[in-house]
PDB file of C-alpha atoms in Angstrom:
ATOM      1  CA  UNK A  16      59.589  12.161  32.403  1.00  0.00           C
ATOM      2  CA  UNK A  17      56.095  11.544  33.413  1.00  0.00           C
ATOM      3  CA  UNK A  18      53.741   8.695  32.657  1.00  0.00           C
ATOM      4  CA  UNK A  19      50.160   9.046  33.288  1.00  0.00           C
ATOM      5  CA  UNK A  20      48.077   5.942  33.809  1.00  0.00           C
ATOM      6  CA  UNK A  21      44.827   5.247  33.218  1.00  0.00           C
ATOM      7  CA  UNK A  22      43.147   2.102  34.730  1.00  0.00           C
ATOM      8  CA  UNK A  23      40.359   0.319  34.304  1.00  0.00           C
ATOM      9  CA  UNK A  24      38.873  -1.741  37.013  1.00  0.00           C
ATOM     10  CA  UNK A  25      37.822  -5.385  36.677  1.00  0.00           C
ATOM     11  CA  UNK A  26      34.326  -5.244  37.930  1.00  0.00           C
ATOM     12  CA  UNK A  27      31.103  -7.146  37.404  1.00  0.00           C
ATOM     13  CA  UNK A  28      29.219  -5.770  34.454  1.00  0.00           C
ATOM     14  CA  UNK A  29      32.470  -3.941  32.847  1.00  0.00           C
ATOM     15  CA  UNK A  30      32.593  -3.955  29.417  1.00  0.00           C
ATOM     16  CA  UNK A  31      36.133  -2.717  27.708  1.00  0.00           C
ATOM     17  CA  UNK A  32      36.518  -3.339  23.874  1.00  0.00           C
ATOM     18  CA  UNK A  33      40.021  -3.881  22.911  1.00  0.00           C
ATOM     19  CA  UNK A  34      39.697  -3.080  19.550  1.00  0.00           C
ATOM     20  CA  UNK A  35      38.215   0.281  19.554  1.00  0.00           C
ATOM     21  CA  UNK A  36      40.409   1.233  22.524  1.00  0.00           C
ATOM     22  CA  UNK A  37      44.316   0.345  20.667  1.00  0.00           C
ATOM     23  CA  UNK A  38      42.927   1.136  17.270  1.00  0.00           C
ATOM     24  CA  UNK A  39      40.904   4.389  17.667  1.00  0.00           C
ATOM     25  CA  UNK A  40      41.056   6.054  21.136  1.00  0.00           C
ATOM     26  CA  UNK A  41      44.967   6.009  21.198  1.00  0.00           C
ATOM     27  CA  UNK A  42      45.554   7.132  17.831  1.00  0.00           C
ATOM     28  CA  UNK A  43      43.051   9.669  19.150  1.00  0.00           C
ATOM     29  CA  UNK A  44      45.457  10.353  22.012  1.00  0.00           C
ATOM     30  CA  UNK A  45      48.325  10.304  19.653  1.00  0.00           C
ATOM     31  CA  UNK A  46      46.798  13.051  17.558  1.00  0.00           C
ATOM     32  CA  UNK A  47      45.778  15.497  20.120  1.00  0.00           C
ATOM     33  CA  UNK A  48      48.653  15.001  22.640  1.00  0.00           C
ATOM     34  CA  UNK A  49      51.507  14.205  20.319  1.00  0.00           C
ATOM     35  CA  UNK A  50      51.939  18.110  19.047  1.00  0.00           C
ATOM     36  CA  UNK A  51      51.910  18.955  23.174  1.00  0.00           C
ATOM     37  CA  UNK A  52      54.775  16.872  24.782  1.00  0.00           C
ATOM     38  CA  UNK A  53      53.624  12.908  24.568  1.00  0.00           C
ATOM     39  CA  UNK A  54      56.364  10.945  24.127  1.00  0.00           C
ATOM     40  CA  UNK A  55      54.979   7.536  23.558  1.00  0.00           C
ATOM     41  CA  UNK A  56      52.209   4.970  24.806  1.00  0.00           C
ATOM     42  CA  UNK A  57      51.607   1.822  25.892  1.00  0.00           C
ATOM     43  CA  UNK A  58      48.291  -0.287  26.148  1.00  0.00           C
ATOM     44  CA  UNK A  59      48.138  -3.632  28.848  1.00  0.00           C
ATOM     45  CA  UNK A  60      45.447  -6.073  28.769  1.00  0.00           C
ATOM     46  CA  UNK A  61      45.078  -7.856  32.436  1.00  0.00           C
ATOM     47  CA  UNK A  62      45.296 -11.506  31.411  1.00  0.00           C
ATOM     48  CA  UNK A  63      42.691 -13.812  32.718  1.00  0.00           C
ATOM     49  CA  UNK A  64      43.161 -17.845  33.014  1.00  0.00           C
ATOM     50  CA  UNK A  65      46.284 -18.257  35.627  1.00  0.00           C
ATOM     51  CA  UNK A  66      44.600 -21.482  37.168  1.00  0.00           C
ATOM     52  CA  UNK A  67      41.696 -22.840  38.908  1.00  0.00           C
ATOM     53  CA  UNK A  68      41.114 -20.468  41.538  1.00  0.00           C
ATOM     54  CA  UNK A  69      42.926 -17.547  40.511  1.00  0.00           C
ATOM     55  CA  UNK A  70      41.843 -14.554  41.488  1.00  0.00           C
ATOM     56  CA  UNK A  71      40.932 -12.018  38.206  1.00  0.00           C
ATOM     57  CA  UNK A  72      43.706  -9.019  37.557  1.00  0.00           C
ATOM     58  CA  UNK A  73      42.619  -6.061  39.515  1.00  0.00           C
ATOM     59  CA  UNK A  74      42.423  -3.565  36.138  1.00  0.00           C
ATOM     60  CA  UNK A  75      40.859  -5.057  33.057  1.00  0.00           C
ATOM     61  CA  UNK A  76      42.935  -2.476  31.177  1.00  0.00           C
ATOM     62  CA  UNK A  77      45.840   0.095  31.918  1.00  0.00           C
ATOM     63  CA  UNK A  78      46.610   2.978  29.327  1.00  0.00           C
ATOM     64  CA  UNK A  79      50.000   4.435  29.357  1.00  0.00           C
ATOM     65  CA  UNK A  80      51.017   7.804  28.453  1.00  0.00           C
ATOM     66  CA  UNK A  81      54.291   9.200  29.039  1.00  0.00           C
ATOM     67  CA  UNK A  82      55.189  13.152  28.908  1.00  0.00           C
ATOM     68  CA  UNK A  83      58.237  14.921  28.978  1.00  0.00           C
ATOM     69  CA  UNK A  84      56.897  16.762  31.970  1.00  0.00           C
ATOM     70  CA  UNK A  85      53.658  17.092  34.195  1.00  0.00           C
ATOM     71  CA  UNK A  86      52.944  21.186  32.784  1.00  0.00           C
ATOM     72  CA  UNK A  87      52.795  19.359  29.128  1.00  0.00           C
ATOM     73  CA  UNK A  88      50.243  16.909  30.325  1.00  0.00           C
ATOM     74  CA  UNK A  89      48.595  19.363  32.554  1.00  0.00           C
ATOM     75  CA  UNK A  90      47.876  21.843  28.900  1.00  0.00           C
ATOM     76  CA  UNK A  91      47.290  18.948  26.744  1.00  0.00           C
ATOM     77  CA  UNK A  92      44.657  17.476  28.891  1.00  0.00           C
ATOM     78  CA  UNK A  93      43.051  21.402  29.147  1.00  0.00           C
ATOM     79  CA  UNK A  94      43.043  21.520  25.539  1.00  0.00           C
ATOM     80  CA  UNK A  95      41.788  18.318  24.852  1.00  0.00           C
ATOM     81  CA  UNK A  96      40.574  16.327  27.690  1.00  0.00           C
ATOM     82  CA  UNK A  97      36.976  16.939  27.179  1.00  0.00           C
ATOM     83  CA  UNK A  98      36.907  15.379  23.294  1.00  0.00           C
ATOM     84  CA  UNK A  99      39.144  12.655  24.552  1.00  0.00           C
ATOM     85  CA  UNK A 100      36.356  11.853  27.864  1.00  0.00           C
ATOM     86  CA  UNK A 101      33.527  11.944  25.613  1.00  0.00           C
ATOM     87  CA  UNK A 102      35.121   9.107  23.521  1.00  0.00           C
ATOM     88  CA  UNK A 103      35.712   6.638  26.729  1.00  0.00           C
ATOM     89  CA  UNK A 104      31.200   5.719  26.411  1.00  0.00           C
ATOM     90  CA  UNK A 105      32.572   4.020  23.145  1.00  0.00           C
ATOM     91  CA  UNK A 106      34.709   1.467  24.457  1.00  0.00           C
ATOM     92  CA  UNK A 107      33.975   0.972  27.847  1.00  0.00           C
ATOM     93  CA  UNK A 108      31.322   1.421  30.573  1.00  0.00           C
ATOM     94  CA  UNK A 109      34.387   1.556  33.821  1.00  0.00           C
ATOM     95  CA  UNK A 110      35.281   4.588  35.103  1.00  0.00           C
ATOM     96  CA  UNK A 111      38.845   5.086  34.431  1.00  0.00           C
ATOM     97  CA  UNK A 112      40.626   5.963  37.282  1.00  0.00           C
ATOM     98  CA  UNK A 113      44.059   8.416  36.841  1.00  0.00           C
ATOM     99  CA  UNK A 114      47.828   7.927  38.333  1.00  0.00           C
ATOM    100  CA  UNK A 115      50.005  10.426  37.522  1.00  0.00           C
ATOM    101  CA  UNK A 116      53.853   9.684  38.100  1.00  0.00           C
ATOM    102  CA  UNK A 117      57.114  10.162  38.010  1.00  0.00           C
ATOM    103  CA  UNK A 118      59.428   7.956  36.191  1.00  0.00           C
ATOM    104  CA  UNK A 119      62.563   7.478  38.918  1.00  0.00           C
ATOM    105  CA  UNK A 120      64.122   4.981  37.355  1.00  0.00           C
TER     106      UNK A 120
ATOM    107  CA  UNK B   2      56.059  -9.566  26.059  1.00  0.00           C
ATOM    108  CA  UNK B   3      53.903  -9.229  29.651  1.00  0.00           C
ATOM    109  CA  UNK B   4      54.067  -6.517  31.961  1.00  0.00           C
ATOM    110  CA  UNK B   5      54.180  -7.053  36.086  1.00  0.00           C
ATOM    111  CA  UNK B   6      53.090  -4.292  37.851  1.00  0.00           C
ATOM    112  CA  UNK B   7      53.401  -3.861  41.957  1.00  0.00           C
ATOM    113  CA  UNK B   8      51.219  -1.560  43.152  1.00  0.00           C
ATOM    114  CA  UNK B   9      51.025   0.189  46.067  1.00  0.00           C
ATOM    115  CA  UNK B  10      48.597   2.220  47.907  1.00  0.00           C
ATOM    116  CA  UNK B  11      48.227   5.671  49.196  1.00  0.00           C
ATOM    117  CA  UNK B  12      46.931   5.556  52.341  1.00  0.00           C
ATOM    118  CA  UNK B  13      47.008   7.215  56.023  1.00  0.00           C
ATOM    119  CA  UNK B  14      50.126   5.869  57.973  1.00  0.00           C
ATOM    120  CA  UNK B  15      51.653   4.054  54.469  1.00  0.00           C
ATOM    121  CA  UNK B  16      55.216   4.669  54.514  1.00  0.00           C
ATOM    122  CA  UNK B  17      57.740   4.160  51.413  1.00  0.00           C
ATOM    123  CA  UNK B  18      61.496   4.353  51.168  1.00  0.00           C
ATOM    124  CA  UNK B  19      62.053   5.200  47.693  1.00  0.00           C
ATOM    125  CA  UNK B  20      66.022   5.019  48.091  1.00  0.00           C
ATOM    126  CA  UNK B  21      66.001   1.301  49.689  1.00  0.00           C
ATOM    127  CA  UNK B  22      63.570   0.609  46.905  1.00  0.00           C
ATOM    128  CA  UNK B  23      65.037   1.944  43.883  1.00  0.00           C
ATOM    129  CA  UNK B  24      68.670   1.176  45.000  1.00  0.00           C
ATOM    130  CA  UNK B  25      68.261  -2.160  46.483  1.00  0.00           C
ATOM    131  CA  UNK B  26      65.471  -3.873  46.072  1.00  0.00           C
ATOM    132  CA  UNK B  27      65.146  -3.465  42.438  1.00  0.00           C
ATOM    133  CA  UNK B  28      68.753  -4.011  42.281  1.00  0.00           C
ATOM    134  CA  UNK B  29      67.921  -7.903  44.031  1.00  0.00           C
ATOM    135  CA  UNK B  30      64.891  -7.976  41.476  1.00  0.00           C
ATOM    136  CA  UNK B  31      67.280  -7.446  38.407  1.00  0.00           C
ATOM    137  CA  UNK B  32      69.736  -9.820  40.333  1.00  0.00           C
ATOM    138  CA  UNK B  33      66.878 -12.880  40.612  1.00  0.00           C
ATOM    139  CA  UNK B  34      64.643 -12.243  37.291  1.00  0.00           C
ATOM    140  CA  UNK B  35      67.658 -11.140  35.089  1.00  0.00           C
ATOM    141  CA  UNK B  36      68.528 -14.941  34.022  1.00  0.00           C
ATOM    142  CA  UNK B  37      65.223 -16.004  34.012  1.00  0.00           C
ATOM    143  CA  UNK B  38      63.200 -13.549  31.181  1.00  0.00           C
ATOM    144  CA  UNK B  39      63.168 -10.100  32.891  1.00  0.00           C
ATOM    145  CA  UNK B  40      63.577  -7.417  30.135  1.00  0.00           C
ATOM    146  CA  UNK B  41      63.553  -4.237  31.805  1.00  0.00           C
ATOM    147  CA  UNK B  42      62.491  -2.790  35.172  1.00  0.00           C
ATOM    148  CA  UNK B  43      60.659   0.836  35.780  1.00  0.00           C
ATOM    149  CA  UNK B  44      59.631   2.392  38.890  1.00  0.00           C
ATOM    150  CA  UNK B  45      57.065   4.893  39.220  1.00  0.00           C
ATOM    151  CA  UNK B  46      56.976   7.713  42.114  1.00  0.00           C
ATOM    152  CA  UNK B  47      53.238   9.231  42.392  1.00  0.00           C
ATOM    153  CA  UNK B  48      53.517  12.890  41.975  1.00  0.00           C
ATOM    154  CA  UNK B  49      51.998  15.300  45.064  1.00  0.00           C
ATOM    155  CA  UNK B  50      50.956  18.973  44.862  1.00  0.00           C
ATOM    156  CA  UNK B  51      49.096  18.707  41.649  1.00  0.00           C
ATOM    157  CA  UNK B  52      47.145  21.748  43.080  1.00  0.00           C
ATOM    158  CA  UNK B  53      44.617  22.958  46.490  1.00  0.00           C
ATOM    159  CA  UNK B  54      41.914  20.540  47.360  1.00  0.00           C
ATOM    160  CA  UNK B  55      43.540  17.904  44.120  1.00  0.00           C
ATOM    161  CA  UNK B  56      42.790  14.356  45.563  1.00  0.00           C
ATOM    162  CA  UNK B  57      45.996  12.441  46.311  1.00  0.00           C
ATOM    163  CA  UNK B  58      47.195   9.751  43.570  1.00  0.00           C
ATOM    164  CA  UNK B  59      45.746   6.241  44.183  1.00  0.00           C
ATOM    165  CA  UNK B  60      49.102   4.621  44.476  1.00  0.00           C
ATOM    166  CA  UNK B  61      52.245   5.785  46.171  1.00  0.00           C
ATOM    167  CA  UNK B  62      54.545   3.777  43.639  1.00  0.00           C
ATOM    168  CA  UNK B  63      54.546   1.240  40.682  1.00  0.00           C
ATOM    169  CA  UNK B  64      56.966  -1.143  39.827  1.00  0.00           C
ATOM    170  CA  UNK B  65      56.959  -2.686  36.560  1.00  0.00           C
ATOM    171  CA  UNK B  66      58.959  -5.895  35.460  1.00  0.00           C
ATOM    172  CA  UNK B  67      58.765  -6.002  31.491  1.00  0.00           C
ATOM    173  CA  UNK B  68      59.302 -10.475  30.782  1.00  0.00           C
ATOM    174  CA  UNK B  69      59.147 -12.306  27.742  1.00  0.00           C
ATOM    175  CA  UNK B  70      56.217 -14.394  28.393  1.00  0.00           C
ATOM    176  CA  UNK B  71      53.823 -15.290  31.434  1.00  0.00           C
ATOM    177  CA  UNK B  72      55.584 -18.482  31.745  1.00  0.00           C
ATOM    178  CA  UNK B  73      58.539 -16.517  32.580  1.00  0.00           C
ATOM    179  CA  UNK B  74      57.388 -14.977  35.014  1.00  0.00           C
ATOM    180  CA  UNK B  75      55.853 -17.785  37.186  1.00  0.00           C
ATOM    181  CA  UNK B  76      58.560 -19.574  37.233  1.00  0.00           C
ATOM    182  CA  UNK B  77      61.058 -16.744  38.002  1.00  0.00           C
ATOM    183  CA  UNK B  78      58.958 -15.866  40.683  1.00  0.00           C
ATOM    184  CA  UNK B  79      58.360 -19.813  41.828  1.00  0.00           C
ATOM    185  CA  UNK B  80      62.222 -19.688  42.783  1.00  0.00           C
ATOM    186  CA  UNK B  81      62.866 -15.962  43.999  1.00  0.00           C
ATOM    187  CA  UNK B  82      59.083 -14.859  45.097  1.00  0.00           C
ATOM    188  CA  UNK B  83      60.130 -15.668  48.372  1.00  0.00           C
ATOM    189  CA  UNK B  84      62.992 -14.053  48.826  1.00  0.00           C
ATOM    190  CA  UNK B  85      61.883 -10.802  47.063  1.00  0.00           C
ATOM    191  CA  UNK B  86      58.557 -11.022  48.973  1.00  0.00           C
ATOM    192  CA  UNK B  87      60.844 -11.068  52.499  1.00  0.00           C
ATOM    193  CA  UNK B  88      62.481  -8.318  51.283  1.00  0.00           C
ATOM    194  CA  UNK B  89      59.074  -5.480  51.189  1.00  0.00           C
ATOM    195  CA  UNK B  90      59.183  -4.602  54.579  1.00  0.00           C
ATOM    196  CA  UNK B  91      62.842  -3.252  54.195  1.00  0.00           C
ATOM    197  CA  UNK B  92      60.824  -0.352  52.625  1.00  0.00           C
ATOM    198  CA  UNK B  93      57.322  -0.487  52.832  1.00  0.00           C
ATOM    199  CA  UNK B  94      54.340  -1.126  55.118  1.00  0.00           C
ATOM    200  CA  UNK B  95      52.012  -0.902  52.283  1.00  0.00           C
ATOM    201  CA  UNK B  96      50.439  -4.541  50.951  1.00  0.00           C
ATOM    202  CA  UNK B  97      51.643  -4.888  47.307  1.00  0.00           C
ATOM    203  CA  UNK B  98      49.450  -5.539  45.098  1.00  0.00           C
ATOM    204  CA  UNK B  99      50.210  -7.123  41.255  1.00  0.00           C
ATOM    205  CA  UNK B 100      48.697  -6.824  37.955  1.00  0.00           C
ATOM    206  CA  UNK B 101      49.904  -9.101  35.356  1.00  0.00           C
ATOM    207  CA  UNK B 102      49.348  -7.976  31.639  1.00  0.00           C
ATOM    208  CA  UNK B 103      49.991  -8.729  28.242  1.00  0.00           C
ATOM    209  CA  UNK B 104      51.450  -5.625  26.625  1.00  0.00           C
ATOM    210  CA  UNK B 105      48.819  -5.455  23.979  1.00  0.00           C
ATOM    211  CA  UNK B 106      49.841  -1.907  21.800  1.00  0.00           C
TER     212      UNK B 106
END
């Protein structure tokens, strides 16, 4: 198994709204990538507040997708990459960054 | 339910024993933050040869400590930290870093 992750980067000026993100661009996902090999997903929210003086969480956000193997990811994202790019304007302005890996244990 | 992630780095000279990791280390980790609100461990191996001239993946591996609250966490790693944190250059010259999220979706 596979899990691609997609991370957003705490930066000055980034924007990332939760709601449209969990409630619209994963079912998104879900639809396009769940006929072509995506097993599940997972959505973390870097939390903020761990004391005076605590430096922020690197990644605002982190978007989980796991495969059952990289090929499947590889012809879902040709497929359907490009609809699923165009929606990222709509909840965020951070360019999401990509880490594809395998799950080892 | 939060999600701890240690990241760490692809870069030039960065060296990572996967077997010492996955085999011992996360073995002490399980040990340490079992009793005190670890749910589940995963470790993530950043795939290579995704193609000529593909860019390498940001991070050489992720480990990911699933507790039951934040609280949990801090105070797990108040009593082990130490002793897991003298345990990274067993297989790693790479600087961890962490990302500590609530597990939103």
């Amino acid at each position: 198994m596979i899990r691609v992750t997609v991370l957003y980067a705490n930066k000055p000026g980034g924007k990332f709204d939760f709601a449209y993100y969990t409630n619209k661009h994963m079912k998104l996902v879900k639809e396009k990538f769940g006929p072509m090999g995506l097993v599940r997903t997972e959505v973390d929210k870097g939390v903020g507040g761990m004391g005076a003086g605590a430096p922020p969480q690197p990644y605002v956000a982190l978007g989980h997708m796991v495969f059952n193997s990289i090929e499947d990811f590889l012809k879902a994202e040709k497929v359907h990459g490009g609809a699923l790019g165009a929606d990222v304007p709509n909840f965020t302005n951070i360019e999401p960054q990509f880490q594809i890996s395998e799950i080892v244990a």
